[in-house]
Structures are given as structure tokens and as C-alpha cells.
Short mmCIF file of C-alpha atoms in Angstrom, two decimals:
data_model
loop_
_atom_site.label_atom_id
_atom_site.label_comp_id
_atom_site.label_asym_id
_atom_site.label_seq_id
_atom_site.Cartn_x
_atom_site.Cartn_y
_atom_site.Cartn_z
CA UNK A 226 -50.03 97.93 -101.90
CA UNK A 227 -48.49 99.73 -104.65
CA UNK A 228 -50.34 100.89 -107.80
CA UNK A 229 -48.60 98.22 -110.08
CA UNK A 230 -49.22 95.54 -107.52
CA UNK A 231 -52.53 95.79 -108.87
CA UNK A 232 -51.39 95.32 -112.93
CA UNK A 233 -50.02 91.84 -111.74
CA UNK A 234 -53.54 89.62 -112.05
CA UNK A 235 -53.09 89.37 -115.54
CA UNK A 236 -50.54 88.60 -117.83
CA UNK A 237 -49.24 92.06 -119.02
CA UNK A 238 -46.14 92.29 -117.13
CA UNK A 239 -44.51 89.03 -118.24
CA UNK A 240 -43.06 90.61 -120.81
CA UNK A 241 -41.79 93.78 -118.79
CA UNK A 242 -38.23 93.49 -117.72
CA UNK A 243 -37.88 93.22 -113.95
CA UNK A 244 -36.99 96.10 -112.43
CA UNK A 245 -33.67 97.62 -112.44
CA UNK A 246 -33.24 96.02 -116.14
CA UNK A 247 -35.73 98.30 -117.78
CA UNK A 248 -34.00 99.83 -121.13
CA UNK A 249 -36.74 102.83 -121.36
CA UNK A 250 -34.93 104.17 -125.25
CA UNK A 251 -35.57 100.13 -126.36
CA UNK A 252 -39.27 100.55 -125.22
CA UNK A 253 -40.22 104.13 -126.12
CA UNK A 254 -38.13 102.61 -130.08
CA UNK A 255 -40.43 99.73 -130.25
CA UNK A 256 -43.78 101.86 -128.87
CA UNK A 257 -43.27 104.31 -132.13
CA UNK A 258 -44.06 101.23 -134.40
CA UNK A 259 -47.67 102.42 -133.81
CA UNK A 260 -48.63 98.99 -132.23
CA UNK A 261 -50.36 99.70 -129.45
CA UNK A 262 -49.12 96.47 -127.02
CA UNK A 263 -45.32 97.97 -127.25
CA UNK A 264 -47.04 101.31 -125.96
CA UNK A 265 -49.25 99.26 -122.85
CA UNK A 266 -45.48 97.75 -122.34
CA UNK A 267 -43.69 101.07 -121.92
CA UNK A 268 -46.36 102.86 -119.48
CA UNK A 269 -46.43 99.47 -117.37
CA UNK A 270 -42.85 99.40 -117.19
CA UNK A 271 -43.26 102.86 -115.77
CA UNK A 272 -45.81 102.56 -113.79
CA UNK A 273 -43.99 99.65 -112.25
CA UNK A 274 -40.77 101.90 -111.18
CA UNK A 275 -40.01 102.17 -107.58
CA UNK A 276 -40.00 105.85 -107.96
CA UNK A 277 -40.03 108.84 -110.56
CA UNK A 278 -37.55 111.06 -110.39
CA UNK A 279 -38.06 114.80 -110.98
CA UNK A 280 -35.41 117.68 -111.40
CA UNK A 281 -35.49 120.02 -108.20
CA UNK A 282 -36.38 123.40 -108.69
CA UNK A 283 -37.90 126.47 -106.12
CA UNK A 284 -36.01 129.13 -104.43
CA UNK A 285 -36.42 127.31 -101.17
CA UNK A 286 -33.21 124.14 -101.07
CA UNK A 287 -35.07 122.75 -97.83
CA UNK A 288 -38.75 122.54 -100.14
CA UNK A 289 -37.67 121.82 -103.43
CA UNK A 290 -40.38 121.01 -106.43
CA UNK A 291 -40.68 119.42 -109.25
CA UNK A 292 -40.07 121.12 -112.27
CA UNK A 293 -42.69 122.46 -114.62
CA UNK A 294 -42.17 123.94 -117.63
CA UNK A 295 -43.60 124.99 -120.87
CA UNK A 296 -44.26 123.42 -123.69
CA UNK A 297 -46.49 125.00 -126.71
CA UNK A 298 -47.58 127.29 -124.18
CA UNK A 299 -48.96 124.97 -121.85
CA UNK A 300 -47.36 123.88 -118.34
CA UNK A 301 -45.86 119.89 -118.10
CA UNK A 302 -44.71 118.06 -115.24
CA UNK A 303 -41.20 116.69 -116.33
CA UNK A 304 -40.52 113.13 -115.40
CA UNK A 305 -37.85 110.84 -115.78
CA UNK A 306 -37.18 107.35 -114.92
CA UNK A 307 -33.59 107.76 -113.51
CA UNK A 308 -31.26 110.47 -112.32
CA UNK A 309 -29.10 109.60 -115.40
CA UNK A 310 -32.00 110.50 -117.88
CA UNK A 311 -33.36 113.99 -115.48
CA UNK A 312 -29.35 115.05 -115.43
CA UNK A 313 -29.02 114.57 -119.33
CA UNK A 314 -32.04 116.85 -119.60
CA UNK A 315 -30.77 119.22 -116.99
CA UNK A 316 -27.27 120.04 -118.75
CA UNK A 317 -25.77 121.71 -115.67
CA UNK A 318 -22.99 123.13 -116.34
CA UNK A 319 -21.32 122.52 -112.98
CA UNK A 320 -22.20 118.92 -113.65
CA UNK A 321 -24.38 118.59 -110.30
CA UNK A 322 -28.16 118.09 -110.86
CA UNK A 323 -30.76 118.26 -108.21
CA UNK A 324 -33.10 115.74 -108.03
CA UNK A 325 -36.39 114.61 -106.48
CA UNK A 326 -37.40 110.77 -106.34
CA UNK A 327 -40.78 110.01 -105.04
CA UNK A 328 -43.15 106.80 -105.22
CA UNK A 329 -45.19 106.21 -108.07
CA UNK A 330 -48.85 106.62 -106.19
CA UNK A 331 -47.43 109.56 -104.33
CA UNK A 332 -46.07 111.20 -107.96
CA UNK A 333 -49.60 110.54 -109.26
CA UNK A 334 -51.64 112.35 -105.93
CA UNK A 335 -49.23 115.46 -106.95
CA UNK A 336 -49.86 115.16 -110.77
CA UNK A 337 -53.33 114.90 -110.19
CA UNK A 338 -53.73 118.29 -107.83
CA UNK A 339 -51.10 119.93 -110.47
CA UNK A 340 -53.74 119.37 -113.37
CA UNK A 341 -56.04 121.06 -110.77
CA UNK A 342 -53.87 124.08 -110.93
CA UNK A 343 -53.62 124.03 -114.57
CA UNK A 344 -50.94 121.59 -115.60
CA UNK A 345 -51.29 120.40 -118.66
CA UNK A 346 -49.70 116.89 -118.41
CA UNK A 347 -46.27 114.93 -118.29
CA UNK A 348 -43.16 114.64 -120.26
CA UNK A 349 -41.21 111.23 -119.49
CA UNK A 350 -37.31 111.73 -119.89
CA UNK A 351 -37.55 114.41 -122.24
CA UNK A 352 -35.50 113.90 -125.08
CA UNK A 353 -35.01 111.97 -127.90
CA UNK A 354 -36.39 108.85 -126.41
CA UNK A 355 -38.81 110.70 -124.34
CA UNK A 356 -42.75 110.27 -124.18
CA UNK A 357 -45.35 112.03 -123.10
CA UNK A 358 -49.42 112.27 -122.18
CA UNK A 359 -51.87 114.57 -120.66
CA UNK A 360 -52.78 114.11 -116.97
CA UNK A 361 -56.18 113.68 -118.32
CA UNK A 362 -55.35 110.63 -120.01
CA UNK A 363 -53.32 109.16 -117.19
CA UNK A 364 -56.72 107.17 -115.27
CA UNK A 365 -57.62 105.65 -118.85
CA UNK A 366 -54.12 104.98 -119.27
CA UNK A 367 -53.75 103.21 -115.99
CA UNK A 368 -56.65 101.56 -116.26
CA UNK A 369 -56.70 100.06 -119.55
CA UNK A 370 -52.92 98.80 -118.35
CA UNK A 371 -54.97 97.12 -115.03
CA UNK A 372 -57.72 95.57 -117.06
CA UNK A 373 -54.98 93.79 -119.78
#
């Protein structure tokens, strides 16, 4: 069962588009009115993606990782919802960005034993119409979403 499978008892995701239709920049635009139910709709919606995708880095091309980098001198996970949105961040020059995709509950065992190792948190498509959270809020955040 995946993680969102379990979000489905209630009535939360009706108003979610179905997969593949999700507009993320329409979400994150109505989340920053400050009402909280636009915000429960945008980390469901994410939560409910196939997979997260993650711009490759590491010396080794056979064992890429995800990237991490710094922001305000602490160390995010960066997370995007599509290869579109992690290449826009990436700005390649030669045009050809290197991605990882990766199931939702298998993104969140990394996250989890990267805030072991220090990592601050996550930044969602990074950007203008990016989001972000601490890993530490991420089980309230989840939860609260479950129990809607």
C-alpha cells in the first residue's frame, strides 16, 4: 500500500486533481492566501505523486544522489515534482539534466535517515512557485493530511 493510499478514508483528496493533472504553481498560488485547507491540498497532492524526482549528483554516474544543498547555512534535500520543474532549477548549460525519480515512501525512508545526518529539511521545486518544510515537520504534516 502506498503512503497516500492511506489519505483516501476521508474526504481530503476530492478536491486534488488526479494524478498527472496536478498544476503544482496553481496550488503552491492559492496555499500563500494563508488559508490553511489550500496548504493540506498542496502537500496531499504531493504526497499523492507516483514519485519525487531529485537532481543527480555524486562523483560516482553508476550511484548517483540526491542533491543537497545549502540554504541559510543549513543542508536541504531538493525535491521536485517533475523532471520539467528539477531541470528548470538545474540550468545546465548543455541542456541535459540528471535526474533521480523514486517512490514517495521510499523518498521519505531516505529523508528521514538524511535528517539523521544533519539535514535540515526539503525544498519542493525550488523556485518561484516552490515550497518548503523541515523534515521535522514532515510526520505532523503527514499526519494531520491522514486524519482530514
Amino acid at each position: 500500500m502506498r503512503l497516500f493510499d492511506r489519505f483516501k478514508k476521508k474526504n481530503t483528496n476530492e478536491r486534488i486533481p488526479a494524478k498527472g493533472q496536478v498544476d503544482f504553481d496553481s496550488l503552491v498560488e492559492r496555499a500563500r492566501s494563508g488559508d490553511p485547507e489550500q496548504l493540506t491540498y498542496l502537500y496531499a497532492a504531493f504526497l499523492n505523486l507516483d514519485n519525487w524526482t531529485y537532481l543527480a549528483s555524486g562523483n560516482d554516474p553508476e550511484k548517483p544522489k540526491p542533491y543537497i544543498g545549502e540554504v541559510d547555512g543549513q543542508p536541504w534535500i531538493f525535491i521536485f515534482t517533475d523532471s520539467i520543474k528539477a531541470s528548470e532549477f538545474d540550468q545546465n548549460p548543455d541542456g541535459r539534466t540528471k535526474v533521480i525519480k523514486m517512490d514517495v515512501d521510499s523518498s521519505l525512508h531516505l529523508i528521514y535517515k538524511l535528517n539523521e545526518r544533519g539535514v535540515y529539511g526539503i525544498r519542493v521545486n525550488e523556485g518561484e512557485n516552490g515550497w518548503f518544510c523541515s523534515i521535522a515537520e514532515l510526520p505532523n504534516i503527514i499526519g494531520y493530511i491522514k486524519n482530514k
